[in-house]
PDB file of C-alpha atoms and ligand atoms in Angstrom:
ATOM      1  CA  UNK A  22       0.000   0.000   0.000  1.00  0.00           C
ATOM      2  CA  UNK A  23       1.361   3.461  -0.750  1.00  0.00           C
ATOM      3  CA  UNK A  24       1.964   5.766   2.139  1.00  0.00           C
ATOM      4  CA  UNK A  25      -0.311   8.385   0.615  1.00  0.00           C
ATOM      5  CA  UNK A  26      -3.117   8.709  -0.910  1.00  0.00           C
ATOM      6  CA  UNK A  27      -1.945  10.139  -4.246  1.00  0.00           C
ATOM      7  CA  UNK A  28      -5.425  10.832  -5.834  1.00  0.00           C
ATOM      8  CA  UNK A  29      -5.811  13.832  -3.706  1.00  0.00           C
ATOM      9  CA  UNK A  30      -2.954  16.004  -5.537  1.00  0.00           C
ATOM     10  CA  UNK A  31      -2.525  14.018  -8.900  1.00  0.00           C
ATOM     11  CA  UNK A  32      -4.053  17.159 -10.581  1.00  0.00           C
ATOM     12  CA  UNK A  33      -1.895  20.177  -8.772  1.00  0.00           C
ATOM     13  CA  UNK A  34       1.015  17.091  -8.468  1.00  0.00           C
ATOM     14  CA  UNK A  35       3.005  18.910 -11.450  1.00  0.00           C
ATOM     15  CA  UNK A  36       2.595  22.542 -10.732  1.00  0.00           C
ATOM     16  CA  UNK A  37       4.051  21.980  -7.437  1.00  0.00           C
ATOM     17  CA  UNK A  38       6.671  19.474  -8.331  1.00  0.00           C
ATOM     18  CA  UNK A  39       8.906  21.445 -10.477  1.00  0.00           C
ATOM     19  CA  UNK A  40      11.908  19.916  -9.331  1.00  0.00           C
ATOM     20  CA  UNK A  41      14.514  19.012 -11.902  1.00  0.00           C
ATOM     21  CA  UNK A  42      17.831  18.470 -10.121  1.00  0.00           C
ATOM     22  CA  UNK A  43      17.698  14.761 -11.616  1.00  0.00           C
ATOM     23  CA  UNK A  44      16.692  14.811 -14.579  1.00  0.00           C
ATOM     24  CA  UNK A  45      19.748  14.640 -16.725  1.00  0.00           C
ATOM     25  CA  UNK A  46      21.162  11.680 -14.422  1.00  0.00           C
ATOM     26  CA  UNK A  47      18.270   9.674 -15.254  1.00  0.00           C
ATOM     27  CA  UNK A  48      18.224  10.479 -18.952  1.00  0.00           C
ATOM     28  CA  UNK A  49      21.816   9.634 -19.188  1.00  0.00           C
ATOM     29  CA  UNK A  50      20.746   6.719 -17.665  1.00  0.00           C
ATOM     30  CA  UNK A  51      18.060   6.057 -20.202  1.00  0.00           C
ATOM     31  CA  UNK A  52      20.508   6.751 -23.197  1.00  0.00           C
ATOM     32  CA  UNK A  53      22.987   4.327 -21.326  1.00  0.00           C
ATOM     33  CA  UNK A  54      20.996   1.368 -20.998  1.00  0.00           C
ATOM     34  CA  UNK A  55      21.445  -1.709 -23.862  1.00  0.00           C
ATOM     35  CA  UNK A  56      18.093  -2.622 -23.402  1.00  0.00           C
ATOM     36  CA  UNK A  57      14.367  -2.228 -21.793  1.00  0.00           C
ATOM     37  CA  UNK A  58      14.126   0.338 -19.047  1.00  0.00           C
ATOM     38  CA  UNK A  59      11.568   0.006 -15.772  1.00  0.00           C
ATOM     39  CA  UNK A  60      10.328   3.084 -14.053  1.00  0.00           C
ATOM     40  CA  UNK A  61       9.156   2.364 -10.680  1.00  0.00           C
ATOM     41  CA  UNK A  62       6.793   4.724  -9.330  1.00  0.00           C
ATOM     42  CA  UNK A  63       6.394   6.875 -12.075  1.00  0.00           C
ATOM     43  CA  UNK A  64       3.873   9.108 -11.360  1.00  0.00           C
ATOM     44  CA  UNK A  65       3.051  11.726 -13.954  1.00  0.00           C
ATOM     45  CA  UNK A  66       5.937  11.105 -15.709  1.00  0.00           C
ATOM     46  CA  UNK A  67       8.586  13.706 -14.357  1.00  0.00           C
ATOM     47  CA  UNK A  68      11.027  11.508 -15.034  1.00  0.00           C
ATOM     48  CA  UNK A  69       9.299   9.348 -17.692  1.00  0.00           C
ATOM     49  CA  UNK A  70       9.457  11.977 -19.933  1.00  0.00           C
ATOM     50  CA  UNK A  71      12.944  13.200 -20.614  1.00  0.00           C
ATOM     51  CA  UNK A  72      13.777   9.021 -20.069  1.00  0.00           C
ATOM     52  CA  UNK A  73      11.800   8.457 -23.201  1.00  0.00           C
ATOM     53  CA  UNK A  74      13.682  11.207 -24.928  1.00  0.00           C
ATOM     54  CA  UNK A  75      16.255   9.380 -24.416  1.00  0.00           C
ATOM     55  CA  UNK A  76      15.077   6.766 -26.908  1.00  0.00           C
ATOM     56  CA  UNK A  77      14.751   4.300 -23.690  1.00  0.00           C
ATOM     57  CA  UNK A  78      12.257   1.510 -24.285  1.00  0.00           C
ATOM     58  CA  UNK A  79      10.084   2.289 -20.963  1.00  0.00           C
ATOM     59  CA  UNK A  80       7.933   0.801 -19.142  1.00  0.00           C
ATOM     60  CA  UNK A  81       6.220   3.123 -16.194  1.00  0.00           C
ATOM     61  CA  UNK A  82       4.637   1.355 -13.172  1.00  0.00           C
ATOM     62  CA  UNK A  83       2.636   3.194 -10.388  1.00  0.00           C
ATOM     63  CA  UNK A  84      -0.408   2.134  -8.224  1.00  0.00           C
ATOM     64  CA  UNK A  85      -1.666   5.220  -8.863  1.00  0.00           C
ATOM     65  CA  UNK A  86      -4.352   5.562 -11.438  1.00  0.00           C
ATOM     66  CA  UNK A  87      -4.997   9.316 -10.813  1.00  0.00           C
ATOM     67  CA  UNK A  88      -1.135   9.801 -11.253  1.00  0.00           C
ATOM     68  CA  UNK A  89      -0.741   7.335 -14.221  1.00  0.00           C
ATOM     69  CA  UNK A  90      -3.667   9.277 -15.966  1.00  0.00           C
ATOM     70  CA  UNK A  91      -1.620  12.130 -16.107  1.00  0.00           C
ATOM     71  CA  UNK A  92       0.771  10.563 -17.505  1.00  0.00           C
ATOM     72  CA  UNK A  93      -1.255   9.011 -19.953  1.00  0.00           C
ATOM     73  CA  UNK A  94      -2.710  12.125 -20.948  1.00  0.00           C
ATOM     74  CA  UNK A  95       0.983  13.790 -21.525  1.00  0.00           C
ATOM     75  CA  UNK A  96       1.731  10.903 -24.161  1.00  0.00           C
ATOM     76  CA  UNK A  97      -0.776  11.475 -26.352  1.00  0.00           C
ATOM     77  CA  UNK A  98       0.982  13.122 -29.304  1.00  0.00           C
ATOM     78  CA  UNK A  99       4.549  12.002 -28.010  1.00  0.00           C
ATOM     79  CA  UNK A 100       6.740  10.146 -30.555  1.00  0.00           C
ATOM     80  CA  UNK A 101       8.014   8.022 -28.653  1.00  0.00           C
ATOM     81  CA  UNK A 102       5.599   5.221 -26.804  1.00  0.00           C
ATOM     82  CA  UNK A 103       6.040   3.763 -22.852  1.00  0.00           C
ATOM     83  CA  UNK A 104       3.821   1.053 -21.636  1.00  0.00           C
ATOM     84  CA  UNK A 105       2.336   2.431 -19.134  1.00  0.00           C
ATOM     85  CA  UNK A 106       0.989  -0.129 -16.286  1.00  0.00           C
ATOM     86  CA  UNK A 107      -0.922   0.224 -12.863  1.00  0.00           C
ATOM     87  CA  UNK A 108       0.217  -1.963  -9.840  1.00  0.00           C
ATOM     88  CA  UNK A 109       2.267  -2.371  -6.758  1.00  0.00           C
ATOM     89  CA  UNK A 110       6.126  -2.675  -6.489  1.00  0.00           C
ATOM     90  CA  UNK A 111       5.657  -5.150  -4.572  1.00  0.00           C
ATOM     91  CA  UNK A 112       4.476  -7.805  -6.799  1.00  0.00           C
ATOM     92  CA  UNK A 113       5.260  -6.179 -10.075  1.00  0.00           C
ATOM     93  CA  UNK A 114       2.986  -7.690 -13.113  1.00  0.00           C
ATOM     94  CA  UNK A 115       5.588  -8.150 -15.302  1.00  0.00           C
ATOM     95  CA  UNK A 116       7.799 -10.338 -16.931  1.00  0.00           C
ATOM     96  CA  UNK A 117      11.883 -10.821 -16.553  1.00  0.00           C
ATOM     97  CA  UNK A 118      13.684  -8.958 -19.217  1.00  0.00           C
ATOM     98  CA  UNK A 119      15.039  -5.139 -17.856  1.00  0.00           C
ATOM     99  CA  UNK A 120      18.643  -4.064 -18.647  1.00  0.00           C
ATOM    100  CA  UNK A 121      17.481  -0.569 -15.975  1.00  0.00           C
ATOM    101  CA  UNK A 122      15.602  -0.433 -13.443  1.00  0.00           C
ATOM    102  CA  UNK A 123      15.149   3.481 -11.751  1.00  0.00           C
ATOM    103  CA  UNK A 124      13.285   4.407  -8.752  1.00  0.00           C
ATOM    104  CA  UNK A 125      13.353   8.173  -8.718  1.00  0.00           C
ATOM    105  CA  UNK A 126      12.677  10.761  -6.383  1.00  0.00           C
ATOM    106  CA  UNK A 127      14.065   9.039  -2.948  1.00  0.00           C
ATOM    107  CA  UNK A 128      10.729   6.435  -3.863  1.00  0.00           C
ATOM    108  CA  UNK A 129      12.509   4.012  -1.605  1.00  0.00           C
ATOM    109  CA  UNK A 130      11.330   5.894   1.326  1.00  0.00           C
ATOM    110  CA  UNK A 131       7.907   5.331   0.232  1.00  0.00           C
ATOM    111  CA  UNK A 132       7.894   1.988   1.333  1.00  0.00           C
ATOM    112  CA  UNK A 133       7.287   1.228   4.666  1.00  0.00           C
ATOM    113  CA  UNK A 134       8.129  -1.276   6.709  1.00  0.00           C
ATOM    114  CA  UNK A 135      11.047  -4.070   6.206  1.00  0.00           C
ATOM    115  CA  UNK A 136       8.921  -7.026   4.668  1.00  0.00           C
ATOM    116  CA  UNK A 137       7.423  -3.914   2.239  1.00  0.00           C
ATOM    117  CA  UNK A 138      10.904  -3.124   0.993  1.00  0.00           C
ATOM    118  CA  UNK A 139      12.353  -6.519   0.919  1.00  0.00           C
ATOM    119  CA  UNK A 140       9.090  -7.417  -1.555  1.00  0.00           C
ATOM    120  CA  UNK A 141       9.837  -4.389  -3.589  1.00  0.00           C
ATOM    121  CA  UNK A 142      14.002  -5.326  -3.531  1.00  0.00           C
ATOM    122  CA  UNK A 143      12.563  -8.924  -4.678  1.00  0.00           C
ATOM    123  CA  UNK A 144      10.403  -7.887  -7.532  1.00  0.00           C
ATOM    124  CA  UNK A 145      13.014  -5.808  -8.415  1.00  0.00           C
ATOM    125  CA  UNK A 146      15.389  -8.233  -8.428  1.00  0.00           C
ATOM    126  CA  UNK A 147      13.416 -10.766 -10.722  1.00  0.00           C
ATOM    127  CA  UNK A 148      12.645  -8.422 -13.588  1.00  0.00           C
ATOM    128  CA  UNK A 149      16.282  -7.776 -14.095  1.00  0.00           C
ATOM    129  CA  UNK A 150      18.102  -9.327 -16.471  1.00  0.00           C
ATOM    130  CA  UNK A 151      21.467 -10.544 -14.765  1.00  0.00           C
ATOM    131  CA  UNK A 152      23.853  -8.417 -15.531  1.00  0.00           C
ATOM    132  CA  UNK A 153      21.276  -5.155 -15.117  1.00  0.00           C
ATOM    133  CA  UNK A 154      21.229  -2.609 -13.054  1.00  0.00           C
ATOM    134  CA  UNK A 155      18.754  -0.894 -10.003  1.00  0.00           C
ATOM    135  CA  UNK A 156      19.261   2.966  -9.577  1.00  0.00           C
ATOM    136  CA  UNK A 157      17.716   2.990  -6.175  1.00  0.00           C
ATOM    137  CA  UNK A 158      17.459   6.553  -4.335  1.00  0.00           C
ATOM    138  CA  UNK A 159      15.984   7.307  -0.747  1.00  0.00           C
ATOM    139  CA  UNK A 160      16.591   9.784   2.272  1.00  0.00           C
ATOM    140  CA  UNK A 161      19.906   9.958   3.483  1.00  0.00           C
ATOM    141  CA  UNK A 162      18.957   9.869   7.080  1.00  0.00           C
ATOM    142  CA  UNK A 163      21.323  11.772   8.676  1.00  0.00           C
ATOM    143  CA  UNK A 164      20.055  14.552   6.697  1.00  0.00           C
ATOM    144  CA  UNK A 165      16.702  14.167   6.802  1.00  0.00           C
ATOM    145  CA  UNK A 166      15.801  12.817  10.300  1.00  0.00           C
ATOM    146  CA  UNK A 167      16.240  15.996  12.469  1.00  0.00           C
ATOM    147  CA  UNK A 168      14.157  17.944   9.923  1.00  0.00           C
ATOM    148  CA  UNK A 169      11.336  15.724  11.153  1.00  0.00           C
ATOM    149  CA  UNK A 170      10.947  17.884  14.354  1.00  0.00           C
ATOM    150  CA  UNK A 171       7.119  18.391  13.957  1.00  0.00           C
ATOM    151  CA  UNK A 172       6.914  22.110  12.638  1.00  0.00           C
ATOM    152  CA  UNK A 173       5.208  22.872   9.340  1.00  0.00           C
ATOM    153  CA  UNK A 174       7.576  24.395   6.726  1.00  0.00           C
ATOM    154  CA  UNK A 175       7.249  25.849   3.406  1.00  0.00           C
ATOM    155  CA  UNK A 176       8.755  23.836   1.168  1.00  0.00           C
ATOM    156  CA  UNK A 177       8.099  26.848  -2.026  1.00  0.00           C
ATOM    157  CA  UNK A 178       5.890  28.731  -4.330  1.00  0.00           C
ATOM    158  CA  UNK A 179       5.845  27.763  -7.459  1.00  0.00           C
ATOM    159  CA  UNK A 180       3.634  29.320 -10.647  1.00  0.00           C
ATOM    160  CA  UNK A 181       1.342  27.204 -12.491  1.00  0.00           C
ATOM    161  CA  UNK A 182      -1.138  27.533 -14.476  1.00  0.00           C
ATOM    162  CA  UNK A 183      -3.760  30.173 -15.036  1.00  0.00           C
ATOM    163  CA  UNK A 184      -1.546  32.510 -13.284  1.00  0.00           C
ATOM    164  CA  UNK A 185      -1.784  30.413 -10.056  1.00  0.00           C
ATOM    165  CA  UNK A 186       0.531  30.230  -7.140  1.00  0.00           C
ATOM    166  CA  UNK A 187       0.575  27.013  -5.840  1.00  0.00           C
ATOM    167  CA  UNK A 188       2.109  27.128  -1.858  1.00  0.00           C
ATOM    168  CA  UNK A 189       3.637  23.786  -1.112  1.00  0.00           C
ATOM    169  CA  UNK A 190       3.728  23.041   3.447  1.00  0.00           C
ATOM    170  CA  UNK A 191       4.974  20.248   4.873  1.00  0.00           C
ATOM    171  CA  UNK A 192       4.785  18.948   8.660  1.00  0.00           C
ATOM    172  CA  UNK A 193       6.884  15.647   9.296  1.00  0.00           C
ATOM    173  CA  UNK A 194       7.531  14.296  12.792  1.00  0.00           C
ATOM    174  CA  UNK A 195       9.562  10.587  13.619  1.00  0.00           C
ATOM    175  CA  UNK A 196       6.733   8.247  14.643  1.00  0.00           C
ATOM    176  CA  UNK A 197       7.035   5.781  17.700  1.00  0.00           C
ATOM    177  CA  UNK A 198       8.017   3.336  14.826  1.00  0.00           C
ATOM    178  CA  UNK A 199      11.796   3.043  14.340  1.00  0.00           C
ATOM    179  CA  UNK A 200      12.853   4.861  11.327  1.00  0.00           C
ATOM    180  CA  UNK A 201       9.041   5.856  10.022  1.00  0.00           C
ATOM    181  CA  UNK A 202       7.856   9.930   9.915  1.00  0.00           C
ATOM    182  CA  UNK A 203       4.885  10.482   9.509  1.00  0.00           C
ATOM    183  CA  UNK A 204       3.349  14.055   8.991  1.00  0.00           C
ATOM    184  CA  UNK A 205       0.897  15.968   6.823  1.00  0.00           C
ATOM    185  CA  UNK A 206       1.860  17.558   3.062  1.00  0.00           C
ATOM    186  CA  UNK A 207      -0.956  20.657   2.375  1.00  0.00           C
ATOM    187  CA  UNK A 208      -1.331  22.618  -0.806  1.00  0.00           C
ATOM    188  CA  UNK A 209      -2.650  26.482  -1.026  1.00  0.00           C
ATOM    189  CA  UNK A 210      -3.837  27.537  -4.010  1.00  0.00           C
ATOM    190  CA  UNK A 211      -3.843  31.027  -4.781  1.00  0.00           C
ATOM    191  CA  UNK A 212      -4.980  32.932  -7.905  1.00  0.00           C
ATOM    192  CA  UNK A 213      -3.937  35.738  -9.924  1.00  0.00           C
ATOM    193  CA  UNK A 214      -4.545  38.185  -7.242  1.00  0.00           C
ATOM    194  CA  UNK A 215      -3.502  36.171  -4.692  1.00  0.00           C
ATOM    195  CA  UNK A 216      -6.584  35.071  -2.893  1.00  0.00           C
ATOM    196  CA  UNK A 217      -6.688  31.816  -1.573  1.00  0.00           C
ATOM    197  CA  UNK A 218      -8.838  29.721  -3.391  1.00  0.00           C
ATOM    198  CA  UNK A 219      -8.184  26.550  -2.657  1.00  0.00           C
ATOM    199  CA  UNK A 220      -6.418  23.859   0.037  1.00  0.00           C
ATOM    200  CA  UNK A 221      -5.314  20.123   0.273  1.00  0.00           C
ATOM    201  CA  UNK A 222      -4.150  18.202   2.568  1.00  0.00           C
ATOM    202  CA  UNK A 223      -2.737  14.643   2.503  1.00  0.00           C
ATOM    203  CA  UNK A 224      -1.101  12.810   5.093  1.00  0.00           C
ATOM    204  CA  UNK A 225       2.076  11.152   4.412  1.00  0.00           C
ATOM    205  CA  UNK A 226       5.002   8.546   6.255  1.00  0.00           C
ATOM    206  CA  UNK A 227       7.968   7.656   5.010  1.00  0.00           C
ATOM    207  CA  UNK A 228      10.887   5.651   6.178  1.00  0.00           C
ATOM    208  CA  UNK A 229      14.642   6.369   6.826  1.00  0.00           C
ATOM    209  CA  UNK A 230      16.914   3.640   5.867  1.00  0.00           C
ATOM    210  CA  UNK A 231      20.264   3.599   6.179  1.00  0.00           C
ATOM    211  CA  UNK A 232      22.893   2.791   3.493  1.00  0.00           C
ATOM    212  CA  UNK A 233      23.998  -0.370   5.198  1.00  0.00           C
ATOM    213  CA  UNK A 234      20.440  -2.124   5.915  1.00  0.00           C
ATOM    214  CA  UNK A 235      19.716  -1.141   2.197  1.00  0.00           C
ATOM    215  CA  UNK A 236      22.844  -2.657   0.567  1.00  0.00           C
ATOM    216  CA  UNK A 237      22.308  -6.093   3.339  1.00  0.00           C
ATOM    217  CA  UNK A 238      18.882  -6.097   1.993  1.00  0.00           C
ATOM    218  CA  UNK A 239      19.462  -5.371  -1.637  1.00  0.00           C
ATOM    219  CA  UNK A 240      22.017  -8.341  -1.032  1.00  0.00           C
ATOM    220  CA  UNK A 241      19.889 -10.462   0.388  1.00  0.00           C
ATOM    221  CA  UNK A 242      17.357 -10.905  -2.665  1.00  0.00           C
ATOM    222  CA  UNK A 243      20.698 -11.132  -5.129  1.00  0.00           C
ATOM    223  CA  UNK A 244      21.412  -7.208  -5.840  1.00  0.00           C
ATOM    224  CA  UNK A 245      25.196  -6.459  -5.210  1.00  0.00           C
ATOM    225  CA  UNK A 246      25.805  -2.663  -4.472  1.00  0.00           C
ATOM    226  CA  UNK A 247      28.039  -1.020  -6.712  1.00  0.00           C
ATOM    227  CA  UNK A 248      28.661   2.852  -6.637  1.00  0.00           C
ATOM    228  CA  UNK A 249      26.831   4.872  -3.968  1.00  0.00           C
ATOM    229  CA  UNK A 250      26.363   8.213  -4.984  1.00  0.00           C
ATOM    230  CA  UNK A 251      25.070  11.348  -2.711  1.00  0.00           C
ATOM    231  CA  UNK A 252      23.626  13.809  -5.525  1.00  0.00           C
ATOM    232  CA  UNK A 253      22.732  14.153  -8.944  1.00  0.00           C
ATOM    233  CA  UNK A 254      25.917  15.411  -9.929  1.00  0.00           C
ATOM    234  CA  UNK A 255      27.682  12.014  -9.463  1.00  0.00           C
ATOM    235  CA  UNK A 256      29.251  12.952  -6.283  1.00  0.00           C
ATOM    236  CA  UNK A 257      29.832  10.373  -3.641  1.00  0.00           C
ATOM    237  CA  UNK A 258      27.659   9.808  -0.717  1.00  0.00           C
ATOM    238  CA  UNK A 259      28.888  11.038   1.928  1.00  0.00           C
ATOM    239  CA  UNK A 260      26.459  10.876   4.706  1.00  0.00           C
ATOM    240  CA  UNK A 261      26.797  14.343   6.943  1.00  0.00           C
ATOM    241  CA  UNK A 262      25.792  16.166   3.956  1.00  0.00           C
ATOM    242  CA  UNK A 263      24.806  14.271   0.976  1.00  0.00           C
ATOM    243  CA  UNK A 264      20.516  15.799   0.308  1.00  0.00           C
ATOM    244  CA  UNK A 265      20.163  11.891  -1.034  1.00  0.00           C
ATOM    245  CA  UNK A 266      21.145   8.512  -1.329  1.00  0.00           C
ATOM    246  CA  UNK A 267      21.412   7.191  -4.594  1.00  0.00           C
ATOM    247  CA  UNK A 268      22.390   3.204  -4.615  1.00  0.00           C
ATOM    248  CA  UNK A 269      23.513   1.645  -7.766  1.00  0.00           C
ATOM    249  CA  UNK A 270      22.663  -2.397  -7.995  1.00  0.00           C
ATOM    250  CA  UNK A 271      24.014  -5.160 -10.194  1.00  0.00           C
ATOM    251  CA  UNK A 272      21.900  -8.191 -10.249  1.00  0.00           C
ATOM    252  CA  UNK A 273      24.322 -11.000  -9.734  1.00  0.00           C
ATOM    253  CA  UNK A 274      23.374 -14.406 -11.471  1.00  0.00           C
TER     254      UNK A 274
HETATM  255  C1  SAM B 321       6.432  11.422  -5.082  1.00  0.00           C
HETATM  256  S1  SAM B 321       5.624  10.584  -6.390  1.00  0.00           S
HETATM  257  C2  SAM B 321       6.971  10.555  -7.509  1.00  0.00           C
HETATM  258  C3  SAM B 321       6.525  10.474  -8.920  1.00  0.00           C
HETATM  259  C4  SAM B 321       7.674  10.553  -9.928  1.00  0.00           C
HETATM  260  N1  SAM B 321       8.586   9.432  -9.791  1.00  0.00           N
HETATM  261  C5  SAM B 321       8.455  11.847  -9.794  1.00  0.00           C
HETATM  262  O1  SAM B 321       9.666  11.766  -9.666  1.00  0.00           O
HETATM  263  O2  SAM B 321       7.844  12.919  -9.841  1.00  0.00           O
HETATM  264  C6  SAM B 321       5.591   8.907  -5.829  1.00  0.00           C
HETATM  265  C7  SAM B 321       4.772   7.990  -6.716  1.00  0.00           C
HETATM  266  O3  SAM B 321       4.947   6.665  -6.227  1.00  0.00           O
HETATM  267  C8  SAM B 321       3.729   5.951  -6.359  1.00  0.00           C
HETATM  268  N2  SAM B 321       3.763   4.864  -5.385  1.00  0.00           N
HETATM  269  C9  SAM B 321       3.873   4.988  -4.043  1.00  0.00           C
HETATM  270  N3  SAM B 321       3.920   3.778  -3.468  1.00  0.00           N
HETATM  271  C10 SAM B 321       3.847   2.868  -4.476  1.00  0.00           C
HETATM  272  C11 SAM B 321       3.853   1.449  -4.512  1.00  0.00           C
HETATM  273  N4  SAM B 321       3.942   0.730  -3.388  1.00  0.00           N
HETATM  274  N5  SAM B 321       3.775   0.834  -5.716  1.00  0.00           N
HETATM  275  C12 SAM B 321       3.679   1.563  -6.857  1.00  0.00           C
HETATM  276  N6  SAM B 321       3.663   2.912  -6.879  1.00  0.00           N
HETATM  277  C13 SAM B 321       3.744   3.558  -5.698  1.00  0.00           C
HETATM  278  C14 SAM B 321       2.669   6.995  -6.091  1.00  0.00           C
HETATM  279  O4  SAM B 321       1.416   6.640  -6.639  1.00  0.00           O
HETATM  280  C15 SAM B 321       3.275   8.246  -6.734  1.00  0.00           C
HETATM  281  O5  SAM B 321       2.837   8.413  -8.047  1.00  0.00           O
END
C-alpha cells in the first residue's frame, strides 16, 4: 500500500513538483541502458518523460491511477511510446527482461516497513536481467531525520497555471516506529490576485533507511551494491551532507 493517498494532488502534483535536479542523471541513464528500461513509481511522468527522450524503451509502473492518468494524458501526441501499467512494487505484473531499473525521487522511502521493501528489492530483483542494473534513491537519514521535528515548513511557491501560485507546506515528525515519519503535506492555491482559493491536505510517512540495511537487503534478494552516490551530480555519498542517497545495484546471477 502506498503511504499516501496520491489521488488527492494528482491534478496540482506537477505545478508543485517542479523539481529538476535529476533529470539529466536519469536520462543519461536512459541513453545508457542496452536494453528495456523500468520506471518504478512513475507518477506523472517527471522523469518518464525526458527518459523516453532518451530513446529508452520504458515501461512506467505506479499504483496510482490518478497519477498514471496524467501521464497518460501527456503521451498522447509524443513520438516516442512507454507502456504504461498500474500496480504495486511489490508484486510487479511483469515479466523478466530489464537491462534498468530506476526508482526516482528518494521512492525508496515510500515503502514502509522491512517485509514492504524486501518485496519491492525482490520484484526488483526478478525483472532484471542478470547483468542489469537498479538505480535505487531514498533519504539519506542523517540529513533528513532531524528535519522531522514536527513544525510545518514551506517547502516553495511555485507558478502554475492560469496565473496560479501554488504554496507547497509540509509537517513531518519521527513516529514511535523506528525509522518511520509520519506528517501531513498541504497545498494552497492562490490565484492571480492572490486570494486563496483553494487547500489540500494529505497525510504522508515515510521511512529512513540507512545505506547499510539497504545494501544487506538489496544483497539479500541477489542485488550487489556497486557505486553509492550522494547527488545528482555524481558525487559520492557522503552521509553528513549528501541531500540523497542514490544506490547503484548489479543483479548477480
Ligand atoms: C512522489 S511521487 C513521484 C513520482 C515521480 N517518480 C516523480 O519523480 O515525480 C511517488 C509515486 O509513487 C507511487 N507509489 C507509491 N507507493 C507505491 C507502490 N507501493 N507501488 C507503486 N507505486 C507507488 C505513487 O502513486 C506516486 O505516483
Amino acid at each position: 500500500m502506498p503511504a499516501y493517498d496520491y489521488s488527492v494532488l494528482a491534478d496540482l502534483y506537477d505545478d508543485f513538483c517542479v523539481f529538476d535536479e535529476d533529470i539529466e542523471f536519469f536520462r543519461s541513464a536512459a541513453a545508457a541502458a542496452r536494453g528495456p528500461v523500468l520506471e518504478l513509481m512513475a507518477g506523472t511522468g517527471r522523469v518518464s518523460l525526458p527518459m523516453l527522450g532518451a530513446g529508452a524503451d520504458l515501461t512506467c509502473v505506479d499504483s496510482s491511477p490518478s497519477m498514471l492518468e496524467v501521464l497518460s494524458r501527456k503521451l498522447v501526441g509524443h513520438k516516442q511510446r512507454a507502456r504504461l501499467v498500474c500496480g504495486e512494487v511489490c508484486s510487479l505484473p511483469l515479466a523478466t527482461g530489464f537491462e534498468l531499473v530506476v526508482l526516482p525521487f528518494r521512492g525508496f522511502s515510500e515503502l514502509v516497513g522491512e517485509s514492504t521493501q524486501l518485496a519491492a528489492l525482490a520484484e526488483t530483483a526478478r525483472v532484471l536481467r542478470t547483468g542489469g542494473s537498479f538505480i535505487c534513491t531514498t533519504h539519506n537519514p542523517t540529513i533528513r531525520g532531524p528535519a522531522a521535528d514536527g513544525s510545518w515548513r514551506e517547502i516553495g511557491r511555485f507558478q502554475g497555471r492560469q496565473g496560479r501560485t501554488f504554496v507547497l507546506h509540509l509537517k513531518t515528525a519521527l513516529s514511535d516506529r523506528p525509522g518511520v515519519v509520519v506528517g501531513e503535506q498541504r497545498v494552497e492555491v492562490l490565484d492571480a490576485h492572490g486570494r486563496d482559493v483553494e487547500r489540500r491536505s494529505v497525510a504522508l510517512e515515510f521511512s529512513l533507511v540507512s545505506p547499510a540495511v539497504l545494501v544487506e537487503m538489496a544483497r539479500s534478494v541477489g542485488l550487489a551494491a556497486g557505486r553509492m552516490l550522494g547527488d545528482w551530480d555524481g558525487a559520492a555519498f557522503d552521509e553528513t551532507s549528501s541531500p540523497a542517497l542514490i544506490a547503484i545495484f548489479e543483479k548477480v546471477g
